[in-house]
Coordinates of N, CA and C in Angstrom, one line a residue:
M1 N -10.0 3.7 -16.7 CA -10.7 3.1 -15.4 C -10.6 4.1 -14.6
T2 N -11.7 4.3 -13.5 CA -11.9 5.1 -12.8 C -11.0 4.3 -11.4
E3 N -10.7 5.3 -10.8 CA -10.1 4.8 -9.3 C -11.1 4.6 -8.6
V4 N -11.1 3.2 -7.4 CA -12.1 3.3 -7.0 C -11.2 4.0 -5.5
T5 N -12.0 4.5 -4.5 CA -11.5 4.8 -3.2 C -12.6 4.8 -2.0
A6 N -11.8 4.6 -1.0 CA -12.8 4.3 0.2 C -13.4 5.5 0.8
A7 N -14.4 5.7 1.7 CA -15.1 7.0 2.0 C -14.2 7.5 3.0
P8 N -13.8 8.9 3.1 CA -12.7 9.8 3.7 C -12.4 8.9 4.9
N9 N -13.0 8.6 5.9 CA -12.3 7.9 7.0 C -12.6 6.3 7.4
E10 N -12.8 6.0 6.2 CA -13.3 4.3 6.2 C -12.1 3.4 6.7
W11 N -11.1 4.3 5.8 CA -10.0 3.4 6.3 C -9.5 3.3 7.7
L12 N -9.5 4.6 8.2 CA -9.4 4.7 9.9 C -10.4 3.9 10.7
D13 N -11.5 3.7 10.1 CA -12.7 3.1 10.8 C -11.9 1.4 11.0
A14 N -11.4 0.9 9.7 CA -11.2 -0.4 9.3 C -10.0 -0.5 10.3
L15 N -9.4 0.4 10.4 CA -7.8 -0.1 11.1 C -8.3 -0.2 12.4
R16 N -9.3 0.5 13.1 CA -9.7 0.6 14.6 C -10.0 -1.0 14.4
A17 N -11.2 -1.2 14.0 CA -12.0 -2.6 13.7 C -11.1 -3.5 14.0
E18 N -10.0 -3.7 12.8 CA -8.9 -4.6 13.0 C -8.3 -4.7 14.2
C19 N -7.8 -3.9 15.0 CA -7.0 -3.9 16.0 C -8.2 -4.2 17.1
Q20 N -9.1 -3.7 17.3 CA -9.9 -4.3 18.1 C -10.3 -5.9 17.8
R21 N -10.7 -6.2 16.6 CA -10.7 -7.5 16.1 C -9.5 -8.6 16.7
T22 N -8.1 -8.0 16.4 CA -7.4 -9.0 16.8 C -7.0 -8.5 18.5
G23 N -6.9 -7.5 18.6 CA -6.6 -7.5 20.2 C -5.3 -7.0 20.5
S24 N -4.8 -6.5 19.0 CA -3.5 -6.2 19.2 C -2.9 -5.3 18.2
Q25 N -2.4 -4.0 18.2 CA -1.9 -3.0 17.0 C -0.6 -3.5 16.6
A26 N 0.0 -4.1 17.7 CA 1.4 -5.0 17.3 C 0.8 -6.2 16.0
T27 N 0.3 -6.8 16.1 CA -0.5 -7.7 15.3 C -0.9 -7.0 13.5
V28 N -1.5 -5.9 14.0 CA -2.0 -5.5 12.7 C -1.1 -4.7 11.9
A29 N -0.1 -4.1 12.7 CA 1.4 -3.7 12.6 C 1.8 -4.6 11.3
R30 N 2.3 -5.4 12.1 CA 3.0 -6.6 11.4 C 2.3 -7.0 10.4
A31 N 1.0 -7.0 10.0 CA 0.3 -7.9 9.1 C 0.3 -6.6 7.8
L32 N 0.7 -5.5 8.1 CA 0.5 -4.3 7.2 C 1.7 -4.0 6.9
G33 N 2.6 -4.7 7.4 CA 4.2 -3.8 7.1 C 4.7 -3.0 7.8
Y34 N 4.1 -2.4 9.0 CA 4.2 -1.2 9.9 C 4.8 -1.5 11.3
S35 N 5.3 -0.5 12.1 CA 6.2 -0.6 13.3 C 4.5 -0.3 14.3
P36 N 4.4 -1.2 15.5 CA 3.4 -0.7 16.3 C 3.3 0.9 16.6
A37 N 4.4 1.0 16.5 CA 4.2 2.7 16.9 C 3.4 3.7 16.0
V38 N 3.9 3.4 14.8 CA 3.3 3.8 13.2 C 1.7 3.9 13.5
I39 N 1.2 2.5 13.8 CA -0.2 2.3 13.7 C -1.0 3.2 14.9
N40 N -0.3 2.8 16.2 CA -0.8 3.7 17.4 C -1.1 5.5 16.8
Q41 N 0.1 5.7 16.3 CA 0.4 7.3 15.9 C -0.5 7.5 15.1
V42 N -1.0 6.6 13.9 CA -1.8 7.0 12.8 C -3.2 6.8 13.6
L43 N -4.0 5.9 14.6 CA -5.0 6.1 15.0 C -5.2 7.4 16.3
R44 N -3.7 8.0 16.7 CA -4.0 8.7 17.9 C -4.1 10.2 17.1
G45 N -3.9 10.0 15.7 CA -3.3 11.1 14.9 C -2.1 12.1 15.0
T46 N -1.4 11.5 15.8 CA -0.1 12.4 15.7 C 1.2 11.9 14.5
Y47 N 0.5 10.7 14.0 CA 1.8 10.1 12.9 C 2.4 11.8 12.3
G48 N 3.8 11.9 11.9 CA 4.4 12.9 11.6 C 4.6 12.1 9.6
G49 N 4.7 11.1 9.9 CA 5.0 10.2 8.0 C 4.0 10.5 7.0
N50 N 4.2 9.6 6.2 CA 3.4 9.7 5.2 C 2.1 8.7 5.2
V51 N 1.0 9.8 6.3 CA -0.3 8.8 6.5 C -1.0 8.9 5.1
E52 N -0.7 9.3 3.7 CA -1.3 8.7 2.8 C -1.2 7.6 2.3
R53 N 0.2 7.4 2.1 CA 0.7 5.7 2.1 C -0.2 4.6 3.0
V54 N -0.1 5.0 4.3 CA -0.9 4.1 5.5 C -2.1 3.9 4.9
R55 N -2.9 5.1 4.5 CA -4.2 5.0 3.9 C -4.2 4.1 3.1
E56 N -3.1 3.8 1.9 CA -3.5 3.2 1.2 C -3.5 1.8 1.5
V57 N -2.3 1.4 2.3 CA -2.0 0.0 2.5 C -3.2 -0.3 3.2
V58 N -3.6 0.2 4.2 CA -5.0 0.1 4.4 C -6.1 -0.5 3.8
E59 N -6.4 0.4 2.8 CA -7.6 0.1 1.9 C -7.2 -0.7 1.2
G60 N -6.0 -1.4 0.9 CA -6.1 -2.5 0.3 C -5.8 -3.7 0.8
A61 N -5.2 -3.9 2.1 CA -5.2 -4.8 2.9 C -6.5 -4.6 3.6
L62 N -7.4 -3.9 4.3 CA -8.4 -4.1 4.9 C -9.9 -4.1 4.1
L63 N -9.7 -3.0 3.4 CA -11.0 -2.5 2.3 C -11.1 -3.7 1.1
G64 N -10.3 -4.1 0.5 CA -10.4 -4.7 -1.0 C -10.0 -3.9 -1.8
I65 N -9.3 -2.3 -1.7 CA -9.4 -1.8 -3.0 C -8.3 -2.0 -3.4
T66 N -8.5 -2.2 -4.8 CA -8.0 -2.5 -5.8 C -7.3 -1.6 -6.7
V67 N -6.2 -1.6 -7.5 CA -5.8 -0.9 -8.6 C -5.5 -1.9 -10.1
D68 N -5.7 -1.4 -11.0 CA -5.2 -2.0 -12.2 C -3.7 -1.7 -12.7
C69 N -3.4 -2.8 -12.5 CA -1.5 -3.3 -12.7 C -1.6 -3.8 -14.2
P70 N -0.6 -2.9 -14.8 CA -0.6 -3.2 -16.4 C 0.0 -4.4 -16.3
I71 N 0.7 -4.7 -15.5 CA 1.6 -6.5 -15.4 C 0.8 -7.7 -14.8
L72 N 0.3 -7.1 -14.0 CA -0.8 -8.2 -13.3 C -2.0 -8.3 -13.0
G73 N -2.5 -7.0 -13.9 CA -3.9 -7.0 -13.9 C -4.5 -6.3 -12.4
D74 N -5.7 -6.8 -12.1 CA -6.5 -5.7 -10.7 C -5.9 -6.7 -9.8
I75 N -5.2 -6.1 -8.8 CA -4.3 -6.2 -7.4 C -4.9 -5.4 -6.4
P76 N -5.1 -5.7 -5.4 CA -4.8 -5.1 -4.3 C -3.7 -3.9 -4.0
R77 N -4.3 -2.7 -3.7 CA -3.7 -1.2 -3.5 C -2.1 -1.9 -2.8
D78 N -2.3 -2.2 -1.7 CA -1.1 -2.5 -0.4 C 0.0 -3.6 -1.8
A79 N -0.3 -4.5 -2.9 CA 0.5 -5.4 -3.3 C 0.9 -4.3 -4.3
C80 N 0.4 -3.5 -4.8 CA 0.8 -2.4 -5.9 C 2.2 -1.5 -5.3
L81 N 1.9 -1.1 -3.8 CA 2.6 -0.4 -3.0 C 4.0 -1.3 -2.8
R82 N 3.8 -2.6 -2.6 CA 5.2 -3.2 -2.4 C 5.8 -3.6 -3.5
H83 N 5.1 -3.9 -4.5 CA 6.0 -4.1 -5.7 C 6.7 -2.9 -6.1
Q84 N 6.2 -1.2 -5.8 CA 7.0 -0.4 -5.9 C 7.9 -0.1 -5.1
D85 N 8.0 -0.7 -4.0 CA 9.3 -0.5 -3.4 C 10.3 -1.5 -3.8
R86 N 10.0 -2.7 -4.3 CA 11.1 -3.4 -4.5 C 12.3 -3.2 -5.5
E87 N 13.3 -3.5 -5.1 CA 15.0 -3.2 -5.4 C 14.5 -4.1 -6.9
F88 N 15.3 -3.9 -7.8 CA 15.5 -4.5 -8.8 C 16.1 -6.2 -8.9
A89 N 15.4 -7.2 -9.8 CA 16.5 -8.4 -9.3 C 15.7 -9.0 -10.8
A90 N 16.7 -9.6 -11.6 CA 16.2 -10.5 -12.6 C 15.9 -11.7 -12.2
T91 N 15.1 -11.8 -10.9 CA 15.1 -13.6 -10.4 C 13.9 -13.8 -11.7
N92 N 13.1 -13.5 -12.2 CA 11.9 -13.9 -12.7 C 11.2 -12.7 -13.9
P93 N 10.9 -12.7 -15.0 CA 10.3 -12.2 -16.0 C 9.2 -11.1 -15.3
S94 N 8.5 -11.5 -14.6 CA 7.1 -10.7 -14.0 C 7.8 -10.0 -13.3
R95 N 9.0 -9.9 -12.4 CA 9.5 -9.3 -11.6 C 10.5 -8.0 -12.2
V96 N 10.8 -8.2 -13.2 CA 11.4 -7.4 -14.0 C 10.6 -6.3 -14.8
Q97 N 9.3 -7.4 -15.1 CA 8.4 -6.3 -15.9 C 7.8 -5.5 -14.9
L98 N 7.2 -5.7 -13.6 CA 7.0 -5.0 -12.5 C 7.5 -3.8 -12.3
Y99 N 9.1 -3.9 -12.4 CA 10.5 -2.8 -12.0 C 9.9 -1.9 -12.6
Y100 N 10.1 -2.3 -14.1 CA 10.1 -0.9 -15.0 C 8.9 -0.4 -15.4
A101 N 7.6 -1.4 -15.4 CA 6.0 -0.6 -15.3 C 6.0 0.5 -14.4
C102 N 6.4 0.2 -13.2 CA 6.2 1.0 -12.1 C 7.1 2.1 -12.1
R103 N 8.3 2.2 -12.7 CA 9.3 3.4 -13.1 C 8.8 4.4 -14.3
S104 N 7.7 3.6 -15.2 CA 7.7 3.9 -16.7 C 6.7 4.7 -16.7
G105 N 6.1 5.4 -15.7 CA 4.6 6.3 -15.8 C 3.3 5.8 -15.3
C106 N 3.4 4.5 -15.3 CA 2.4 3.5 -15.0 C 1.1 4.6 -13.6
L107 N 0.1 4.8 -13.8 CA -1.1 5.5 -13.3 C -1.0 5.3 -11.7
N108 N -0.7 4.2 -11.3 CA -0.8 4.0 -9.8 C 0.5 3.8 -9.1
S109 N 1.7 4.3 -9.8 CA 2.8 4.6 -9.0 C 3.2 6.1 -8.7
H110 N 3.6 5.8 -7.4 CA 4.3 7.2 -6.7 C 5.6 7.4 -7.3
L111 N 6.3 6.7 -8.1 CA 7.8 6.6 -7.8 C 7.6 7.9 -9.6
P112 N 8.8 8.4 -9.5 CA 9.2 9.0 -10.4 C 9.3 8.2 -12.1
K113 N 8.8 8.8 -12.8 CA 9.3 8.3 -14.4 C 11.0 8.4 -14.5
E114 N 11.4 6.9 -15.0 CA 12.4 6.9 -15.1 C 13.0 6.3 -17.0
Y115 N 11.8 5.7 -17.3 CA 12.3 5.2 -18.4 C 11.0 5.5 -19.6

């Protein structure tokens, strides 16, 4: 499957538009799982962290970009990243499967292959 991506600055335009729509960078930051400072710095072009990760979260949450998860099927890119961040917990079979899939060479994962 070919990965779908947004146009180069479409994600920044979407982030700006969402901040204008809500009237608050803080509201958008909370919805995306970032601090208001991160969103402000990204919009100003001064963020020193992982801008690519912010881009992927924005593309999933605001632009509807999806990835093909080997466990869940078609999911938003930001959801994929959240699954990668989760610690192991044997709370249900899907969570266990996701944990191992994200660490077993999944093409969408940014994590090193462990299994």
